[in-house]
Amino acid sequence: MTFDADDWLILARCWHPVALVRDLGTQPMGVTLLDAPLVLYRAGDTIVVADDLCPHRGVPLSMGKGDGQSVACAYHGFRFGQQGRCVRVPAHPDSAIPGKLNLRTYPAVERYGLIWTCLRPDEAPPVIPPMPHWNDPAYQQINCPFIDIAGFAGRQVEGFIDVAHFAFVHTDTFADPENPVVPPYKTHITPDGFEAEYRSSVGNYPIGKTDRGCPGFEWLRHFRVHVPFTATLEIHFPDNGRLVIMNTASPVSARQTRMFAPMCRNFDKDLPLQDVYDFNLRVFEEDRALVEAQKPENLPLDPTLEAHVMADRSSIAYRRALRTMGLSQFFTA
């Protein structure tokens, strides 16, 4: 366990994405969430999320085979179906199957092209951050491939909402090294975190797209942060164009993150999706190098442990929101 035990209990009550829906075919998929190995498999129209462990002899079920209706353990062929129930023991096909052979399962919800789960669910409805315009037919929905980061999810999310690093990290993709000044902005506390509207002259067109310049345009970036590890950024382009990026960081462990980034936009809908995937990867790879190098690896929640400037209002609000959840000062063990 890489998390502080009390922090883990808090984070395990939250819903996290673990995979792209399109990546789950008929074969079982192994993933890890909060240090817990899980297996995902299809059982007809439903997706099963369970501990990646056959209760017979402890072999990971992700090593087994699926048929779209169930998954079979690679060791003795025990087969498991909907809700993790053991439906077949090949060595004793005519005997009753004890309930102890059923899998320990977790809820699964499909949203924004992602599979979300919760390790300590209660009876309340799932709490999954909203994504503006995702269900708007005027918008194109895009599911970028996930990105693995050898760093802590909190550090990655804080980097996503940090507007002061554009001129130093993203000058090969969209930012201007001659435009590092951060105009004043404010944060607004919400029940799930906070919001911030940031207005500046820093554009969002890819470097080299000189034909799409718009002199004098004021770019609005509307951040909506939902603790612990999801933020959406709605960028207002010229001519009422909108691009929404959801940055949702799945905490594989305290030192490993799988970052998902569903997007939607109401312009350039006829352009190749691969161009979006490639540009998104370039931008997040620029961030990844910094996140993986940060020390301490975790996110200090005590504001006295790192220096802050006016441009860090969002970072300060984020750390405050995490403290409000009850997470510890150092967040990770």
mmCIF file with all atom_site columns, N, CA, C and O in Angstrom, residues 282-328:
data_model
loop_
_atom_site.group_PDB
_atom_site.id
_atom_site.type_symbol
_atom_site.label_atom_id
_atom_site.label_alt_id
_atom_site.label_comp_id
_atom_site.label_asym_id
_atom_site.label_entity_id
_atom_site.label_seq_id
_atom_site.pdbx_PDB_ins_code
_atom_site.Cartn_x
_atom_site.Cartn_y
_atom_site.Cartn_z
_atom_site.occupancy
_atom_site.B_iso_or_equiv
_atom_site.pdbx_formal_charge
_atom_site.auth_seq_id
_atom_site.auth_comp_id
_atom_site.auth_asym_id
_atom_site.auth_atom_id
_atom_site.pdbx_PDB_model_num
ATOM 1   N N  . ARG A 1 282 ? 1.175   15.346 -27.243 1.00 0.00 ? 282 ARG A N  1
ATOM 2   C CA . ARG A 1 282 ? 2.320   16.251 -27.161 1.00 0.00 ? 282 ARG A CA 1
ATOM 3   C C  . ARG A 1 282 ? 2.199   17.195 -25.964 1.00 0.00 ? 282 ARG A C  1
ATOM 4   O O  . ARG A 1 282 ? 3.165   17.401 -25.216 1.00 0.00 ? 282 ARG A O  1
ATOM 5   N N  . VAL A 1 283 ? 1.004   17.750 -25.762 1.00 0.00 ? 283 VAL A N  1
ATOM 6   C CA . VAL A 1 283 ? 0.809   18.696 -24.661 1.00 0.00 ? 283 VAL A CA 1
ATOM 7   C C  . VAL A 1 283 ? 0.998   17.998 -23.312 1.00 0.00 ? 283 VAL A C  1
ATOM 8   O O  . VAL A 1 283 ? 1.719   18.478 -22.429 1.00 0.00 ? 283 VAL A O  1
ATOM 9   N N  . PHE A 1 284 ? 0.374   16.828 -23.157 1.00 0.00 ? 284 PHE A N  1
ATOM 10  C CA . PHE A 1 284 ? 0.461   16.153 -21.857 1.00 0.00 ? 284 PHE A CA 1
ATOM 11  C C  . PHE A 1 284 ? 1.838   15.527 -21.621 1.00 0.00 ? 284 PHE A C  1
ATOM 12  O O  . PHE A 1 284 ? 2.253   15.363 -20.475 1.00 0.00 ? 284 PHE A O  1
ATOM 13  N N  . GLU A 1 285 ? 2.545   15.183 -22.701 1.00 0.00 ? 285 GLU A N  1
ATOM 14  C CA . GLU A 1 285 ? 3.913   14.703 -22.520 1.00 0.00 ? 285 GLU A CA 1
ATOM 15  C C  . GLU A 1 285 ? 4.810   15.822 -21.989 1.00 0.00 ? 285 GLU A C  1
ATOM 16  O O  . GLU A 1 285 ? 5.718   15.576 -21.185 1.00 0.00 ? 285 GLU A O  1
ATOM 17  N N  . GLU A 1 286 ? 4.554   17.051 -22.437 1.00 0.00 ? 286 GLU A N  1
ATOM 18  C CA . GLU A 1 286 ? 5.319   18.183 -21.909 1.00 0.00 ? 286 GLU A CA 1
ATOM 19  C C  . GLU A 1 286 ? 5.096   18.319 -20.398 1.00 0.00 ? 286 GLU A C  1
ATOM 20  O O  . GLU A 1 286 ? 6.022   18.590 -19.636 1.00 0.00 ? 286 GLU A O  1
ATOM 21  N N  . ASP A 1 287 ? 3.855   18.115 -19.961 1.00 0.00 ? 287 ASP A N  1
ATOM 22  C CA . ASP A 1 287 ? 3.545   18.199 -18.531 1.00 0.00 ? 287 ASP A CA 1
ATOM 23  C C  . ASP A 1 287 ? 4.126   17.015 -17.764 1.00 0.00 ? 287 ASP A C  1
ATOM 24  O O  . ASP A 1 287 ? 4.590   17.154 -16.628 1.00 0.00 ? 287 ASP A O  1
ATOM 25  N N  . ARG A 1 288 ? 4.065   15.840 -18.387 1.00 0.00 ? 288 ARG A N  1
ATOM 26  C CA . ARG A 1 288 ? 4.479   14.620 -17.695 1.00 0.00 ? 288 ARG A CA 1
ATOM 27  C C  . ARG A 1 288 ? 5.916   14.703 -17.198 1.00 0.00 ? 288 ARG A C  1
ATOM 28  O O  . ARG A 1 288 ? 6.225   14.297 -16.064 1.00 0.00 ? 288 ARG A O  1
ATOM 29  N N  . ALA A 1 289 ? 6.779   15.251 -18.028 1.00 0.00 ? 289 ALA A N  1
ATOM 30  C CA . ALA A 1 289 ? 8.192   15.336 -17.646 1.00 0.00 ? 289 ALA A CA 1
ATOM 31  C C  . ALA A 1 289 ? 8.360   16.124 -16.348 1.00 0.00 ? 289 ALA A C  1
ATOM 32  O O  . ALA A 1 289 ? 9.200   15.782 -15.507 1.00 0.00 ? 289 ALA A O  1
ATOM 33  N N  . LEU A 1 290 ? 7.560   17.168 -16.167 1.00 0.00 ? 290 LEU A N  1
ATOM 34  C CA . LEU A 1 290 ? 7.668   17.987 -14.954 1.00 0.00 ? 290 LEU A CA 1
ATOM 35  C C  . LEU A 1 290 ? 7.066   17.269 -13.757 1.00 0.00 ? 290 LEU A C  1
ATOM 36  O O  . LEU A 1 290 ? 7.643   17.256 -12.655 1.00 0.00 ? 290 LEU A O  1
ATOM 37  N N  . VAL A 1 291 ? 5.895   16.661 -13.947 1.00 0.00 ? 291 VAL A N  1
ATOM 38  C CA . VAL A 1 291 ? 5.215   15.976 -12.843 1.00 0.00 ? 291 VAL A CA 1
ATOM 39  C C  . VAL A 1 291 ? 6.085   14.857 -12.286 1.00 0.00 ? 291 VAL A C  1
ATOM 40  O O  . VAL A 1 291 ? 6.196   14.675 -11.067 1.00 0.00 ? 291 VAL A O  1
ATOM 41  N N  . GLU A 1 292 ? 6.719   14.115 -13.180 1.00 0.00 ? 292 GLU A N  1
ATOM 42  C CA . GLU A 1 292 ? 7.536   12.983 -12.729 1.00 0.00 ? 292 GLU A CA 1
ATOM 43  C C  . GLU A 1 292 ? 8.813   13.427 -12.028 1.00 0.00 ? 292 GLU A C  1
ATOM 44  O O  . GLU A 1 292 ? 9.433   12.643 -11.307 1.00 0.00 ? 292 GLU A O  1
ATOM 45  N N  . ALA A 1 293 ? 9.205   14.693 -12.229 1.00 0.00 ? 293 ALA A N  1
ATOM 46  C CA . ALA A 1 293 ? 10.447  15.187 -11.625 1.00 0.00 ? 293 ALA A CA 1
ATOM 47  C C  . ALA A 1 293 ? 10.195  15.912 -10.302 1.00 0.00 ? 293 ALA A C  1
ATOM 48  O O  . ALA A 1 293 ? 11.156  16.209 -9.583  1.00 0.00 ? 293 ALA A O  1
ATOM 49  N N  . GLN A 1 294 ? 8.949   16.210 -9.968  1.00 0.00 ? 294 GLN A N  1
ATOM 50  C CA . GLN A 1 294 ? 8.672   17.035 -8.790  1.00 0.00 ? 294 GLN A CA 1
ATOM 51  C C  . GLN A 1 294 ? 9.023   16.329 -7.485  1.00 0.00 ? 294 GLN A C  1
ATOM 52  O O  . GLN A 1 294 ? 8.839   15.130 -7.341  1.00 0.00 ? 294 GLN A O  1
ATOM 53  N N  . LYS A 1 295 ? 9.526   17.115 -6.542  1.00 0.00 ? 295 LYS A N  1
ATOM 54  C CA . LYS A 1 295 ? 9.811   16.662 -5.189  1.00 0.00 ? 295 LYS A CA 1
ATOM 55  C C  . LYS A 1 295 ? 9.201   17.635 -4.201  1.00 0.00 ? 295 LYS A C  1
ATOM 56  O O  . LYS A 1 295 ? 9.338   18.847 -4.399  1.00 0.00 ? 295 LYS A O  1
ATOM 57  N N  . PRO A 1 296 ? 8.549   17.170 -3.135  1.00 0.00 ? 296 PRO A N  1
ATOM 58  C CA . PRO A 1 296 ? 8.297   15.752 -2.888  1.00 0.00 ? 296 PRO A CA 1
ATOM 59  C C  . PRO A 1 296 ? 7.326   15.192 -3.928  1.00 0.00 ? 296 PRO A C  1
ATOM 60  O O  . PRO A 1 296 ? 6.622   15.943 -4.599  1.00 0.00 ? 296 PRO A O  1
ATOM 61  N N  . GLU A 1 297 ? 7.291   13.893 -4.028  1.00 0.00 ? 297 GLU A N  1
ATOM 62  C CA . GLU A 1 297 ? 6.432   13.261 -5.020  1.00 0.00 ? 297 GLU A CA 1
ATOM 63  C C  . GLU A 1 297 ? 4.960   13.518 -4.747  1.00 0.00 ? 297 GLU A C  1
ATOM 64  O O  . GLU A 1 297 ? 4.159   13.640 -5.657  1.00 0.00 ? 297 GLU A O  1
ATOM 65  N N  . ASN A 1 298 ? 4.633   13.598 -3.458  1.00 0.00 ? 298 ASN A N  1
ATOM 66  C CA . ASN A 1 298 ? 3.237   13.823 -3.108  1.00 0.00 ? 298 ASN A CA 1
ATOM 67  C C  . ASN A 1 298 ? 2.931   15.316 -3.159  1.00 0.00 ? 298 ASN A C  1
ATOM 68  O O  . ASN A 1 298 ? 3.774   16.139 -3.506  1.00 0.00 ? 298 ASN A O  1
ATOM 69  N N  . LEU A 1 299 ? 1.719   15.693 -2.822  1.00 0.00 ? 299 LEU A N  1
ATOM 70  C CA . LEU A 1 299 ? 1.297   17.090 -2.891  1.00 0.00 ? 299 LEU A CA 1
ATOM 71  C C  . LEU A 1 299 ? 1.168   17.638 -1.476  1.00 0.00 ? 299 LEU A C  1
ATOM 72  O O  . LEU A 1 299 ? 0.227   17.273 -0.756  1.00 0.00 ? 299 LEU A O  1
ATOM 73  N N  . PRO A 1 300 ? 2.078   18.516 -1.055  1.00 0.00 ? 300 PRO A N  1
ATOM 74  C CA . PRO A 1 300 ? 1.985   19.044 0.303   1.00 0.00 ? 300 PRO A CA 1
ATOM 75  C C  . PRO A 1 300 ? 0.694   19.861 0.487   1.00 0.00 ? 300 PRO A C  1
ATOM 76  O O  . PRO A 1 300 ? 0.482   20.845 -0.213  1.00 0.00 ? 300 PRO A O  1
ATOM 77  N N  . LEU A 1 301 ? -0.128  19.451 1.411   1.00 0.00 ? 301 LEU A N  1
ATOM 78  C CA . LEU A 1 301 ? -1.387  20.175 1.635   1.00 0.00 ? 301 LEU A CA 1
ATOM 79  C C  . LEU A 1 301 ? -1.234  21.284 2.667   1.00 0.00 ? 301 LEU A C  1
ATOM 80  O O  . LEU A 1 301 ? -2.100  22.140 2.780   1.00 0.00 ? 301 LEU A O  1
ATOM 81  N N  . ASP A 1 302 ? -0.162  21.265 3.410   1.00 0.00 ? 302 ASP A N  1
ATOM 82  C CA . ASP A 1 302 ? 0.138   22.357 4.332   1.00 0.00 ? 302 ASP A CA 1
ATOM 83  C C  . ASP A 1 302 ? 0.694   23.517 3.502   1.00 0.00 ? 302 ASP A C  1
ATOM 84  O O  . ASP A 1 302 ? 1.758   23.398 2.890   1.00 0.00 ? 302 ASP A O  1
ATOM 85  N N  . PRO A 1 303 ? -0.005  24.671 3.451   1.00 0.00 ? 303 PRO A N  1
ATOM 86  C CA . PRO A 1 303 ? 0.438   25.765 2.574   1.00 0.00 ? 303 PRO A CA 1
ATOM 87  C C  . PRO A 1 303 ? 1.784   26.340 2.932   1.00 0.00 ? 303 PRO A C  1
ATOM 88  O O  . PRO A 1 303 ? 2.394   27.053 2.119   1.00 0.00 ? 303 PRO A O  1
ATOM 89  N N  . THR A 1 304 ? 2.296   26.053 4.121   1.00 0.00 ? 304 THR A N  1
ATOM 90  C CA . THR A 1 304 ? 3.593   26.617 4.512   1.00 0.00 ? 304 THR A CA 1
ATOM 91  C C  . THR A 1 304 ? 4.769   25.802 3.976   1.00 0.00 ? 304 THR A C  1
ATOM 92  O O  . THR A 1 304 ? 5.917   26.220 4.115   1.00 0.00 ? 304 THR A O  1
ATOM 93  N N  . LEU A 1 305 ? 4.495   24.671 3.381   1.00 0.00 ? 305 LEU A N  1
ATOM 94  C CA . LEU A 1 305 ? 5.587   23.781 2.976   1.00 0.00 ? 305 LEU A CA 1
ATOM 95  C C  . LEU A 1 305 ? 6.128   24.080 1.578   1.00 0.00 ? 305 LEU A C  1
ATOM 96  O O  . LEU A 1 305 ? 7.154   23.517 1.181   1.00 0.00 ? 305 LEU A O  1
ATOM 97  N N  . GLU A 1 306 ? 5.423   24.906 0.794   1.00 0.00 ? 306 GLU A N  1
ATOM 98  C CA . GLU A 1 306 ? 5.960   25.353 -0.489  1.00 0.00 ? 306 GLU A CA 1
ATOM 99  C C  . GLU A 1 306 ? 5.661   26.841 -0.633  1.00 0.00 ? 306 GLU A C  1
ATOM 100 O O  . GLU A 1 306 ? 4.737   27.368 -0.010  1.00 0.00 ? 306 GLU A O  1
ATOM 101 N N  . ALA A 1 307 ? 6.454   27.532 -1.463  1.00 0.00 ? 307 ALA A N  1
ATOM 102 C CA . ALA A 1 307 ? 6.235   28.966 -1.695  1.00 0.00 ? 307 ALA A CA 1
ATOM 103 C C  . ALA A 1 307 ? 5.136   29.159 -2.740  1.00 0.00 ? 307 ALA A C  1
ATOM 104 O O  . ALA A 1 307 ? 4.993   28.350 -3.660  1.00 0.00 ? 307 ALA A O  1
ATOM 105 N N  . HIS A 1 308 ? 4.368   30.226 -2.601  1.00 0.00 ? 308 HIS A N  1
ATOM 106 C CA . HIS A 1 308 ? 3.261   30.488 -3.527  1.00 0.00 ? 308 HIS A CA 1
ATOM 107 C C  . HIS A 1 308 ? 3.308   31.940 -3.984  1.00 0.00 ? 308 HIS A C  1
ATOM 108 O O  . HIS A 1 308 ? 3.797   32.817 -3.271  1.00 0.00 ? 308 HIS A O  1
ATOM 109 N N  . VAL A 1 309 ? 2.767   32.178 -5.194  1.00 0.00 ? 309 VAL A N  1
ATOM 110 C CA . VAL A 1 309 ? 2.652   33.541 -5.725  1.00 0.00 ? 309 VAL A CA 1
ATOM 111 C C  . VAL A 1 309 ? 1.198   33.770 -6.129  1.00 0.00 ? 309 VAL A C  1
ATOM 112 O O  . VAL A 1 309 ? 0.364   32.855 -6.069  1.00 0.00 ? 309 VAL A O  1
ATOM 113 N N  . MET A 1 310 ? 0.892   34.994 -6.572  1.00 0.00 ? 310 MET A N  1
ATOM 114 C CA . MET A 1 310 ? -0.504  35.325 -6.892  1.00 0.00 ? 310 MET A CA 1
ATOM 115 C C  . MET A 1 310 ? -1.081  34.416 -7.983  1.00 0.00 ? 310 MET A C  1
ATOM 116 O O  . MET A 1 310 ? -2.266  34.107 -7.989  1.00 0.00 ? 310 MET A O  1
ATOM 117 N N  . ALA A 1 311 ? -0.216  34.005 -8.914  1.00 0.00 ? 311 ALA A N  1
ATOM 118 C CA . ALA A 1 311 ? -0.696  33.169 -10.022 1.00 0.00 ? 311 ALA A CA 1
ATOM 119 C C  . ALA A 1 311 ? -1.155  31.792 -9.561  1.00 0.00 ? 311 ALA A C  1
ATOM 120 O O  . ALA A 1 311 ? -1.783  31.051 -10.327 1.00 0.00 ? 311 ALA A O  1
ATOM 121 N N  . ASP A 1 312 ? -0.858  31.447 -8.313  1.00 0.00 ? 312 ASP A N  1
ATOM 122 C CA . ASP A 1 312 ? -1.159  30.097 -7.808  1.00 0.00 ? 312 ASP A CA 1
ATOM 123 C C  . ASP A 1 312 ? -2.518  30.007 -7.116  1.00 0.00 ? 312 ASP A C  1
ATOM 124 O O  . ASP A 1 312 ? -2.746  29.076 -6.326  1.00 0.00 ? 312 ASP A O  1
ATOM 125 N N  . ARG A 1 313 ? -3.411  30.935 -7.359  1.00 0.00 ? 313 ARG A N  1
ATOM 126 C CA . ARG A 1 313 ? -4.698  30.904 -6.664  1.00 0.00 ? 313 ARG A CA 1
ATOM 127 C C  . ARG A 1 313 ? -5.409  29.561 -6.847  1.00 0.00 ? 313 ARG A C  1
ATOM 128 O O  . ARG A 1 313 ? -6.001  29.028 -5.915  1.00 0.00 ? 313 ARG A O  1
ATOM 129 N N  . SER A 1 314 ? -5.340  29.023 -8.059  1.00 0.00 ? 314 SER A N  1
ATOM 130 C CA . SER A 1 314 ? -6.020  27.739 -8.292  1.00 0.00 ? 314 SER A CA 1
ATOM 131 C C  . SER A 1 314 ? -5.334  26.604 -7.530  1.00 0.00 ? 314 SER A C  1
ATOM 132 O O  . SER A 1 314 ? -6.001  25.723 -6.971  1.00 0.00 ? 314 SER A O  1
ATOM 133 N N  . SER A 1 315 ? -4.009  26.626 -7.505  1.00 0.00 ? 315 SER A N  1
ATOM 134 C CA . SER A 1 315 ? -3.292  25.582 -6.770  1.00 0.00 ? 315 SER A CA 1
ATOM 135 C C  . SER A 1 315 ? -3.633  25.634 -5.283  1.00 0.00 ? 315 SER A C  1
ATOM 136 O O  . SER A 1 315 ? -3.834  24.600 -4.639  1.00 0.00 ? 315 SER A O  1
ATOM 137 N N  . ILE A 1 316 ? -3.698  26.849 -4.750  1.00 0.00 ? 316 ILE A N  1
ATOM 138 C CA . ILE A 1 316 ? -4.025  27.001 -3.327  1.00 0.00 ? 316 ILE A CA 1
ATOM 139 C C  . ILE A 1 316 ? -5.445  26.524 -3.059  1.00 0.00 ? 316 ILE A C  1
ATOM 140 O O  . ILE A 1 316 ? -5.705  25.825 -2.067  1.00 0.00 ? 316 ILE A O  1
ATOM 141 N N  . ALA A 1 317 ? -6.372  26.876 -3.951  1.00 0.00 ? 317 ALA A N  1
ATOM 142 C CA . ALA A 1 317 ? -7.764  26.439 -3.782  1.00 0.00 ? 317 ALA A CA 1
ATOM 143 C C  . ALA A 1 317 ? -7.867  24.917 -3.876  1.00 0.00 ? 317 ALA A C  1
ATOM 144 O O  . ALA A 1 317 ? -8.651  24.285 -3.151  1.00 0.00 ? 317 ALA A O  1
ATOM 145 N N  . TYR A 1 318 ? -7.083  24.323 -4.766  1.00 0.00 ? 318 TYR A N  1
ATOM 146 C CA . TYR A 1 318 ? -7.111  22.868 -4.923  1.00 0.00 ? 318 TYR A CA 1
ATOM 147 C C  . TYR A 1 318 ? -6.637  22.170 -3.655  1.00 0.00 ? 318 TYR A C  1
ATOM 148 O O  . TYR A 1 318 ? -7.278  21.238 -3.156  1.00 0.00 ? 318 TYR A O  1
ATOM 149 N N  . ARG A 1 319 ? -5.535  22.640 -3.111  1.00 0.00 ? 319 ARG A N  1
ATOM 150 C CA . ARG A 1 319 ? -5.018  22.009 -1.891  1.00 0.00 ? 319 ARG A CA 1
ATOM 151 C C  . ARG A 1 319 ? -5.989  22.198 -0.726  1.00 0.00 ? 319 ARG A C  1
ATOM 152 O O  . ARG A 1 319 ? -6.169  21.299 0.102   1.00 0.00 ? 319 ARG A O  1
ATOM 153 N N  . ARG A 1 320 ? -6.625  23.382 -0.676  1.00 0.00 ? 320 ARG A N  1
ATOM 154 C CA . ARG A 1 320 ? -7.602  23.610 0.385   1.00 0.00 ? 320 ARG A CA 1
ATOM 155 C C  . ARG A 1 320 ? -8.781  22.641 0.240   1.00 0.00 ? 320 ARG A C  1
ATOM 156 O O  . ARG A 1 320 ? -9.287  22.093 1.232   1.00 0.00 ? 320 ARG A O  1
ATOM 157 N N  . ALA A 1 321 ? -9.229  22.430 -0.985  1.00 0.00 ? 321 ALA A N  1
ATOM 158 C CA . ALA A 1 321 ? -10.361 21.518 -1.216  1.00 0.00 ? 321 ALA A CA 1
ATOM 159 C C  . ALA A 1 321 ? -10.009 20.089 -0.818  1.00 0.00 ? 321 ALA A C  1
ATOM 160 O O  . ALA A 1 321 ? -10.845 19.357 -0.275  1.00 0.00 ? 321 ALA A O  1
ATOM 161 N N  . LEU A 1 322 ? -8.775  19.684 -1.074  1.00 0.00 ? 322 LEU A N  1
ATOM 162 C CA . LEU A 1 322 ? -8.356  18.334 -0.674  1.00 0.00 ? 322 LEU A CA 1
ATOM 163 C C  . LEU A 1 322 ? -8.312  18.222 0.851   1.00 0.00 ? 322 LEU A C  1
ATOM 164 O O  . LEU A 1 322 ? -8.711  17.193 1.423   1.00 0.00 ? 322 LEU A O  1
ATOM 165 N N  . ARG A 1 323 ? -7.853  19.261 1.508   1.00 0.00 ? 323 ARG A N  1
ATOM 166 C CA . ARG A 1 323 ? -7.860  19.238 2.981   1.00 0.00 ? 323 ARG A CA 1
ATOM 167 C C  . ARG A 1 323 ? -9.279  19.156 3.510   1.00 0.00 ? 323 ARG A C  1
ATOM 168 O O  . ARG A 1 323 ? -9.553  18.452 4.489   1.00 0.00 ? 323 ARG A O  1
ATOM 169 N N  . THR A 1 324 ? -10.200 19.846 2.845   1.00 0.00 ? 324 THR A N  1
ATOM 170 C CA . THR A 1 324 ? -11.600 19.826 3.279   1.00 0.00 ? 324 THR A CA 1
ATOM 171 C C  . THR A 1 324 ? -12.189 18.423 3.196   1.00 0.00 ? 324 THR A C  1
ATOM 172 O O  . THR A 1 324 ? -13.074 18.056 3.974   1.00 0.00 ? 324 THR A O  1
ATOM 173 N N  . MET A 1 325 ? -11.703 17.630 2.263   1.00 0.00 ? 325 MET A N  1
ATOM 174 C CA . MET A 1 325 ? -12.155 16.236 2.168   1.00 0.00 ? 325 MET A CA 1
ATOM 175 C C  . MET A 1 325 ? -11.725 15.416 3.374   1.00 0.00 ? 325 MET A C  1
ATOM 176 O O  . MET A 1 325 ? -12.236 14.322 3.603   1.00 0.00 ? 325 MET A O  1
ATOM 177 N N  . GLY A 1 326 ? -10.745 15.913 4.107   1.00 0.00 ? 326 GLY A N  1
ATOM 178 C CA . GLY A 1 326 ? -10.229 15.172 5.252   1.00 0.00 ? 326 GLY A CA 1
ATOM 179 C C  . GLY A 1 326 ? -8.913  14.493 4.975   1.00 0.00 ? 326 GLY A C  1
ATOM 180 O O  . GLY A 1 326 ? -8.403  13.752 5.830   1.00 0.00 ? 326 GLY A O  1
ATOM 181 N N  . LEU A 1 327 ? -8.353  14.752 3.795   1.00 0.00 ? 327 LEU A N  1
ATOM 182 C CA . LEU A 1 327 ? -7.073  14.120 3.466   1.00 0.00 ? 327 LEU A CA 1
ATOM 183 C C  . LEU A 1 327 ? -5.960  14.706 4.310   1.00 0.00 ? 327 LEU A C  1
ATOM 184 O O  . LEU A 1 327 ? -6.044  15.829 4.792   1.00 0.00 ? 327 LEU A O  1
ATOM 185 N N  . SER A 1 328 ? -4.875  13.979 4.470   1.00 0.00 ? 328 SER A N  1
ATOM 186 C CA . SER A 1 328 ? -3.842  14.348 5.419   1.00 0.00 ? 328 SER A CA 1
ATOM 187 C C  . SER A 1 328 ? -2.927  15.434 4.862   1.00 0.00 ? 328 SER A C  1
ATOM 188 O O  . SER A 1 328 ? -2.949  15.751 3.681   1.00 0.00 ? 328 SER A O  1
#
